[in-house]
Coordinates of C-alpha atoms (C1' of nucleotides) in Angstrom, one line a residue:
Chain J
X22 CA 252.1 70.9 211.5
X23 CA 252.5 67.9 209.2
X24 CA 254.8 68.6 206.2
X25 CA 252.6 69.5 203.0
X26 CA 255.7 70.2 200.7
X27 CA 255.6 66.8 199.1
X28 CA 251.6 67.6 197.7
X29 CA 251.8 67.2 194.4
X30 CA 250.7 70.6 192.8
X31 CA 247.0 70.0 190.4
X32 CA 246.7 69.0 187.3
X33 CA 243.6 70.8 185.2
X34 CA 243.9 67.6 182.8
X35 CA 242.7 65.4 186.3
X36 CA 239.6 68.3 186.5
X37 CA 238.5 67.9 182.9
X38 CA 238.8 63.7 183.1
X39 CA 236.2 64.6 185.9
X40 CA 234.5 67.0 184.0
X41 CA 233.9 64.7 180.9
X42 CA 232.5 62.5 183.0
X43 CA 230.1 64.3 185.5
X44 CA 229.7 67.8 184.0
X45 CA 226.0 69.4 184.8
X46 CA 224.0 69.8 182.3
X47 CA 222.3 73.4 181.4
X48 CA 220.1 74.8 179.1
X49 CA 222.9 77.4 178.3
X50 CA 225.8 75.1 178.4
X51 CA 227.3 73.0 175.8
X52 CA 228.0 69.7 177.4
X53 CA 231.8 68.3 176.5
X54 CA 231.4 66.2 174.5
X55 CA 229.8 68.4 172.0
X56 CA 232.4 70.5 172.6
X57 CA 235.0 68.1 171.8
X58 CA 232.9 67.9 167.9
X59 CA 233.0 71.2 167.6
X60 CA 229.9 72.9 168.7
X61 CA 230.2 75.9 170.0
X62 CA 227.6 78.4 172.7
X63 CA 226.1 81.2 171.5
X64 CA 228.1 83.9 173.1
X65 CA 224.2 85.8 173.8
X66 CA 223.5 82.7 175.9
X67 CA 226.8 82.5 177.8
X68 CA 226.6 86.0 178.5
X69 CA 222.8 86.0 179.7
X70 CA 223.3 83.2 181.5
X71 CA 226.7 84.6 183.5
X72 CA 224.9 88.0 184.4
X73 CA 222.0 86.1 186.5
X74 CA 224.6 83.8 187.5
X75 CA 225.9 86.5 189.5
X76 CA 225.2 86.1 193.6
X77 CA 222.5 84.3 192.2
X78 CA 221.8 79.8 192.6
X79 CA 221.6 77.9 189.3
X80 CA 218.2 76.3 190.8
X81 CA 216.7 79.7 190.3
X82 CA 218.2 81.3 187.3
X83 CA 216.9 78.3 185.2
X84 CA 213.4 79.4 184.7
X85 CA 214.6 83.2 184.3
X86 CA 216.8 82.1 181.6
X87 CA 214.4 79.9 179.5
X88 CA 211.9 82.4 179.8
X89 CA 214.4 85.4 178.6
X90 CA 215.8 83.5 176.1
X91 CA 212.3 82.5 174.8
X92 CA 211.1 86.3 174.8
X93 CA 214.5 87.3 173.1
X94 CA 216.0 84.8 171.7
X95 CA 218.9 87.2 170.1
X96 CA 220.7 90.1 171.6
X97 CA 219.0 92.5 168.8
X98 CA 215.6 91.2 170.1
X99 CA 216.2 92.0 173.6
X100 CA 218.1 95.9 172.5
X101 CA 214.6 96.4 171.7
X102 CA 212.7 95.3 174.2
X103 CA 210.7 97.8 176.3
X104 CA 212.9 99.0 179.7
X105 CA 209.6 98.1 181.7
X106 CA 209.2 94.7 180.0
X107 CA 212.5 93.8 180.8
X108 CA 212.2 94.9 184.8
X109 CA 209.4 92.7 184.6
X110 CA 210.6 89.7 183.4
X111 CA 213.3 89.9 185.4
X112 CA 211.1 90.5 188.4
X113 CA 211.7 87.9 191.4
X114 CA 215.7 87.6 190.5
X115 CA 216.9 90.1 192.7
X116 CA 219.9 92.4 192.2
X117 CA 218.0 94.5 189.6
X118 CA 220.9 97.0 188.7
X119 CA 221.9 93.6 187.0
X120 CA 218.8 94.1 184.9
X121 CA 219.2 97.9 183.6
X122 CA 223.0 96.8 183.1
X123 CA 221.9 94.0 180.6
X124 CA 219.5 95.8 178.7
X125 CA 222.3 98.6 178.6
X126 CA 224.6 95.9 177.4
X127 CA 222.3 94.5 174.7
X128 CA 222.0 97.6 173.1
X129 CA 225.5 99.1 173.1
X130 CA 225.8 95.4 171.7
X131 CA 223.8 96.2 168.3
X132 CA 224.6 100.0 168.6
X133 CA 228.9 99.8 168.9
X134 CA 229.6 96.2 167.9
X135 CA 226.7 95.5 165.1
X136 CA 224.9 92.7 166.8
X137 CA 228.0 90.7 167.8
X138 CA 229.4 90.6 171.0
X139 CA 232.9 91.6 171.1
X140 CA 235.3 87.8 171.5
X141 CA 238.1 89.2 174.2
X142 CA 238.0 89.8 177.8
X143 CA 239.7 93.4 177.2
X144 CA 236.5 93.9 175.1
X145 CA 233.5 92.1 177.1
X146 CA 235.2 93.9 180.3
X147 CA 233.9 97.0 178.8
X148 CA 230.4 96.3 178.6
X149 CA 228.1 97.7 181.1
X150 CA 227.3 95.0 184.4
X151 CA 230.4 93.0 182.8
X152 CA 233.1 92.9 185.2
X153 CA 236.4 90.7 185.7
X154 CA 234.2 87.5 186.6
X155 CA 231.6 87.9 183.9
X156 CA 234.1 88.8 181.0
X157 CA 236.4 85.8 181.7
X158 CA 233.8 83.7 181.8
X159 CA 232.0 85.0 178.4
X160 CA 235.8 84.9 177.0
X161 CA 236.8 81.4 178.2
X162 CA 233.6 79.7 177.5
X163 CA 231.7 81.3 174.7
X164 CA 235.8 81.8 173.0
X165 CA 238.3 79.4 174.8
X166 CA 240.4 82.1 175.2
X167 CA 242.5 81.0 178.6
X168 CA 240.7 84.2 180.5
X169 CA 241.1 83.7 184.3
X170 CA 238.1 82.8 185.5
X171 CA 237.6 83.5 189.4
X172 CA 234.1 83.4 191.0
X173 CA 233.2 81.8 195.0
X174 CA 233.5 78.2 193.8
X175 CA 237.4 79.1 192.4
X176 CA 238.3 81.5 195.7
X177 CA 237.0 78.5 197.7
X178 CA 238.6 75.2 195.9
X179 CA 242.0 77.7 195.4
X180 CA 241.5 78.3 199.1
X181 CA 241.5 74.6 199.8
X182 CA 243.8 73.1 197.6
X183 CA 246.5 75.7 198.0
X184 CA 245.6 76.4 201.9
X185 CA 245.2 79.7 201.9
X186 CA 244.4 80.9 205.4
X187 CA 244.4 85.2 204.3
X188 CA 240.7 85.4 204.9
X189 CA 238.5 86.9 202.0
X190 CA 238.4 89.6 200.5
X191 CA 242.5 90.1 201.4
X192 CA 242.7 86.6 200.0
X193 CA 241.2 87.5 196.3
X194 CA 245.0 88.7 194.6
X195 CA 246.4 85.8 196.3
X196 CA 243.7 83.4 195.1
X197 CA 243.6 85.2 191.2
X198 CA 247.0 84.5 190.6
X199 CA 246.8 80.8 191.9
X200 CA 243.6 80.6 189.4
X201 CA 245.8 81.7 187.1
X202 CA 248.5 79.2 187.6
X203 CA 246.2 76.4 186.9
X204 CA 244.5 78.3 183.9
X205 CA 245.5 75.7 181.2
X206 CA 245.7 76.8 177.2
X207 CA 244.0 74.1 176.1
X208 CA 240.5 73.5 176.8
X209 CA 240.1 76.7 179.1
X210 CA 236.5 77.3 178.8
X211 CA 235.6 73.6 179.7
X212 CA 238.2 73.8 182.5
X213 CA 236.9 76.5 184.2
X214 CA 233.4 75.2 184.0
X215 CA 234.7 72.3 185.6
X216 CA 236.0 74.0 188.5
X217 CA 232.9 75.6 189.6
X218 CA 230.9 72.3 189.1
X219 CA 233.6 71.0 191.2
X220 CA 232.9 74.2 193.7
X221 CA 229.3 73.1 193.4
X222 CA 228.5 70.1 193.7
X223 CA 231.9 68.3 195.3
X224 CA 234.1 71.3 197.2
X225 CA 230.7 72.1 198.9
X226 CA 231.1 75.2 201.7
X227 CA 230.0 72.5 204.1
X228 CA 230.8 68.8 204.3
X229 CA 232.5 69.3 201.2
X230 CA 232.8 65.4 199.6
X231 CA 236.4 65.0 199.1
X232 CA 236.5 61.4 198.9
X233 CA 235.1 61.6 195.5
X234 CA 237.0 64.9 194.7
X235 CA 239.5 64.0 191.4
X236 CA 241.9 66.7 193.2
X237 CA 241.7 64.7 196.8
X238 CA 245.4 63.7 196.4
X239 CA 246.2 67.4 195.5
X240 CA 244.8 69.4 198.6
X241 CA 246.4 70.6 201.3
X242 CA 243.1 71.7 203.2
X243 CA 242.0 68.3 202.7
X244 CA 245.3 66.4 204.0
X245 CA 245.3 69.1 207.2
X246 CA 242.0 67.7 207.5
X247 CA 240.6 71.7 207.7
X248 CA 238.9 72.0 204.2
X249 CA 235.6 73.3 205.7
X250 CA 237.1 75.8 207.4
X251 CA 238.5 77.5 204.3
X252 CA 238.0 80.3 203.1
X253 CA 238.4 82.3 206.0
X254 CA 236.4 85.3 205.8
X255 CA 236.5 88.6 207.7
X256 CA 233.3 88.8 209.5
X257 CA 230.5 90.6 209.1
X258 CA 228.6 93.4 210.2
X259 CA 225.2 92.8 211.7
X260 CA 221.9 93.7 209.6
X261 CA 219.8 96.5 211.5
X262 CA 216.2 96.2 211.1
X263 CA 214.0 99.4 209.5
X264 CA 210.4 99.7 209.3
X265 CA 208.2 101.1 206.7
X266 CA 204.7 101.7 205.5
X267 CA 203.5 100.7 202.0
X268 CA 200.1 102.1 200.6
X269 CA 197.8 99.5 198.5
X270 CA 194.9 101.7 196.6
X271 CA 192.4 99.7 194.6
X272 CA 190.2 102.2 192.6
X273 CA 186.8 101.1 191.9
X274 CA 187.3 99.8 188.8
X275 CA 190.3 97.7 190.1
X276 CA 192.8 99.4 189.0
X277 CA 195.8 99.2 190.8
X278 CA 197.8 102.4 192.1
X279 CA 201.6 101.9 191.6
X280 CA 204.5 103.7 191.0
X281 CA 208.1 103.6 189.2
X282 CA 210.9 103.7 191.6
X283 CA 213.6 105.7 191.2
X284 CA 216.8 104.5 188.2
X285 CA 219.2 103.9 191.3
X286 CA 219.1 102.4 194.7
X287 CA 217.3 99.7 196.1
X288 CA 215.1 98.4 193.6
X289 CA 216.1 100.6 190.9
X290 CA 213.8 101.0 188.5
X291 CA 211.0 98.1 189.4
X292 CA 207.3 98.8 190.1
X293 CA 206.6 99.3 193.6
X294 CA 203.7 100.6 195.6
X295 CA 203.6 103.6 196.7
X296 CA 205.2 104.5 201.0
X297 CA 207.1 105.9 202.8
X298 CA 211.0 105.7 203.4
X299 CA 212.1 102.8 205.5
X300 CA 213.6 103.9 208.7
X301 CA 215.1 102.8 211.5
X302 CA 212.8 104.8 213.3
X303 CA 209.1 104.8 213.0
X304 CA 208.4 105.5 209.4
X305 CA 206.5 109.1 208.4
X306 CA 203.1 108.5 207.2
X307 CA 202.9 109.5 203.1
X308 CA 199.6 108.5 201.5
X309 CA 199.8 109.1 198.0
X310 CA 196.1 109.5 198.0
X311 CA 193.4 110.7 200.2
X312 CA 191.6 107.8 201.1
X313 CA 190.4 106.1 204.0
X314 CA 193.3 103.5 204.6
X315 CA 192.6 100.4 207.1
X316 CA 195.8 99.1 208.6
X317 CA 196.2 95.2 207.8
X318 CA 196.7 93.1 210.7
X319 CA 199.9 91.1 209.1
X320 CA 203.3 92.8 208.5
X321 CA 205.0 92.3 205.2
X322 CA 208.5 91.1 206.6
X323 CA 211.5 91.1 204.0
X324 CA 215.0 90.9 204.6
X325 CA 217.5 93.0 202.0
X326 CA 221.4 92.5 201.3
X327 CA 222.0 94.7 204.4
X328 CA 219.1 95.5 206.3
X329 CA 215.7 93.5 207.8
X330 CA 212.4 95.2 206.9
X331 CA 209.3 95.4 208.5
X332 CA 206.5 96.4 206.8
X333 CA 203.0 97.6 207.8
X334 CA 200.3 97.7 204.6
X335 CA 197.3 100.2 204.3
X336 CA 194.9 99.1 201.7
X337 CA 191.7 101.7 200.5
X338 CA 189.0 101.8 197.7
X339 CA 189.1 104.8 195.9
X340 CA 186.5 106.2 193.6
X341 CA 187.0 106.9 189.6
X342 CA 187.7 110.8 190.0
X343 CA 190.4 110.7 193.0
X344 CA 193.5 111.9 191.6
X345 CA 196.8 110.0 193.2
X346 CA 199.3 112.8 194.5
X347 CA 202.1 110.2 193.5
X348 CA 202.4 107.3 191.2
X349 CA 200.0 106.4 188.7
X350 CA 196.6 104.0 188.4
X351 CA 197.6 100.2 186.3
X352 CA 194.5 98.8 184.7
X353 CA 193.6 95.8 186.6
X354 CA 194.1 93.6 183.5
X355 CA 197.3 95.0 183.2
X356 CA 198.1 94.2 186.7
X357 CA 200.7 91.2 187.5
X358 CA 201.6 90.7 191.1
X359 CA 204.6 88.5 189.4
X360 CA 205.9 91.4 187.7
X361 CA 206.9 92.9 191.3
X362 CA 210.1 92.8 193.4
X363 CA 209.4 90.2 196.2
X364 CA 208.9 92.5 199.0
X365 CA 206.1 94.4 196.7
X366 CA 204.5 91.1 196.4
X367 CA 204.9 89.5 199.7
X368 CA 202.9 93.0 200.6
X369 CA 200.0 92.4 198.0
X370 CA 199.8 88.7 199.1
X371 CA 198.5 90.2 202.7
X372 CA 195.7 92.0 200.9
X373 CA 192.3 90.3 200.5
X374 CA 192.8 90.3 196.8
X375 CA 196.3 88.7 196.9
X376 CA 195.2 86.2 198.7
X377 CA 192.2 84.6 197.1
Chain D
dC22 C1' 238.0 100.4 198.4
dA23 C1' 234.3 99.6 201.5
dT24 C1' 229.7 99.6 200.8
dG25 C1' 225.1 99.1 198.5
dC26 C1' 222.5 96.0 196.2
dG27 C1' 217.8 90.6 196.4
dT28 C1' 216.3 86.4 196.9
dG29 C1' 215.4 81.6 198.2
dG30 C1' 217.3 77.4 200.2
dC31 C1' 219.5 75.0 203.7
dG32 C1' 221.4 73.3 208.2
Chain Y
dT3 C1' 214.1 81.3 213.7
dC4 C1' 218.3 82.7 211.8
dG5 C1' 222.7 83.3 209.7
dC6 C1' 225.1 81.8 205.8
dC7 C1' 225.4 81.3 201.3
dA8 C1' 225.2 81.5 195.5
dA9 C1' 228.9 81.7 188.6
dG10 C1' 229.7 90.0 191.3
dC11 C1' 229.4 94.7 189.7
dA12 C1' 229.3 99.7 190.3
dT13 C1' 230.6 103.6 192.7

DNA sequence: CATGCGTGGCG
DNA sequence: TCGCCAAGCAT
């Protein structure tokens, strides 16, 4: 193995000369320059914007956040927001627990710290769906205070630089206090910024680009010539695939039958149609009203964190009278196939109404 | 502490 | 078609 010990260890001052330079720009983030002059981010926007951040592509939480921030433009806007407005916004975004955890947030927000988010990490940590990443983050950016900020993008340019071959999640101590070692006083919320734009755009998981990388001279990976094989990860299990049944009742005046799931679990607390578990075996019929379902020909296919899903989709007409045995009848105008989770909708978009 | 928890894009 | 992946958190 060639000898590494002679790799001069990173400079964070090299990351923000890059960062000046080819930082992203974001409707939540405060570019550097302004930075440098003073402005600071609204610690609401931050915050919002780190929570759908989470697991979650920048490409797709830009029109989530726009339209959030539009809606409820301060966090004592959105404490008072209706639960059921807020699953519906946030409908399409996945990871919904995310959702109850920021309305939760907001108003323990106005409730416990009068409208202003708490300024430390100790602080933010304790805020519900706020966790090491997020609170660092919120602390460093919306703050500069020199929080260790570690998310994919810092396990996987720490993984690299430092060549760390421990294979995730063993790696993450290993990789935190590297982070840390890097962590600089000054600038801290611009720095670590720059290190997930670096993750993102130049330390790529594949064909990362590390000709134009400011830290090419810096990484071991990269001088082993094994960058895109870090970080090692223990492997993982394979998804099995259930089936289910999901009921679609249009009463006669088009009203829609649907029903509230359940505060916890998959799909927590979003709108749903009515069906029966999903199984690995074949699923137990559970019409939530008596009608005279017709199977559709098409199978709603979905696949979850941990599990591929299969669904079939009964559709009926109901008359006025019927009473539903479960869930509950949403005025047609009142009806928006965007307001449901994307396997709800990919259902409806089999049906003859959700596709014309 | 391993597991549950979404979704869309990309190679 | 399919596995991997993205600014993690709660339990």
């Amino acid at each position: 193995m060639r000898d590494t010990s002679a790799i001069p260890v990173p400079k964070p001052e090299t990351l923000l000369d890059w960062y000046d330079r080819h930082a992203r720009k974001m409707p939540w983030r405060v570019g550097p320059a302004e930075r440098k002059a003073g402005v600071m981010p609204d610690p609401y926007r931050i915050w919002m914007s780190e929570v759908m951040l989470q697991q979650t592509t920048v490409a797709a939480v830009r029109e989530y956040f726009l339209k959030f921030t539009d809606k409820w433009p301060r966090v004592s806007d959105l404490a008072a927001a209706a639960d059921a407005d807020v699953m519906a916004a946030w409908a399409g975004l996945g990871y919904y627990a995310r959702a109850r955890n920021l309305l939760k947030c907001a108003r323990a927000v106005a409730a416990d710290y009068d409208g202003v988010f708490p300024q430390t990490y100790a602080d933010l940590l304790k805020l519900p769906g706020v966790g090491p990443y997020t609170a660092a983050a919120v602390a460093s950016i919306a703050y500069d205070e020199p929080a260790v900020v570690v998310d994919g993008n810092v396990e996987r340019v720490m993984s690299r630089v430092f060549n760390v071959l421990t294979p995730l999640p063993d790696a993450k101590p290993e990789l935190t206090a590297l982070a840390a070692s890097l962590t600089p006083q000054d600038r801290p919320g611009d720095y670590a910024q720059a290190v997930m734009d670096l993750g993102a755009t130049i330390c790529t998981p594949r064909n990362p680009a590390c000709g134009l990388c400011p830290w090419r001279d810096n990484c071991v990976a990269r001088l082993q010539g094994t960058p895109a094989e870090l970080p090692r990860k223990k492997p993982k299990k394979v998804k099995p695939k259930r089936r289910g049944i999901a009921y679609i009742a249009r009463r006669v005046d088009g009203a829609y039958l649907l029903e509230t799931r359940p505060e916890s679990g998959l799909l927590g607390g979003m709108l749903g149609w009515p069906g029966s578990d999903w199984t690995e075996s074949d699923p137990t019929p559970a019409p939530p009203i008596r009608a005279e379902w017709k199977t559709l020909n098409a199978e709603a296919r979905h696949t979850f964190t941990h599990f591929h899903l299969s669904l079939t989709v009964l559709t009926a007409l109901v008359p006025m009278e019927r009473q539903p045995e479960r869930g509950e009848f949403i005025p047609a105008e009142e009806f928006d196939p965007k307001s449901l989770p994307t396997v709800m909708r990919k259902a409806y978009d089999l049906t003859d109404s959700g596709r014309t």
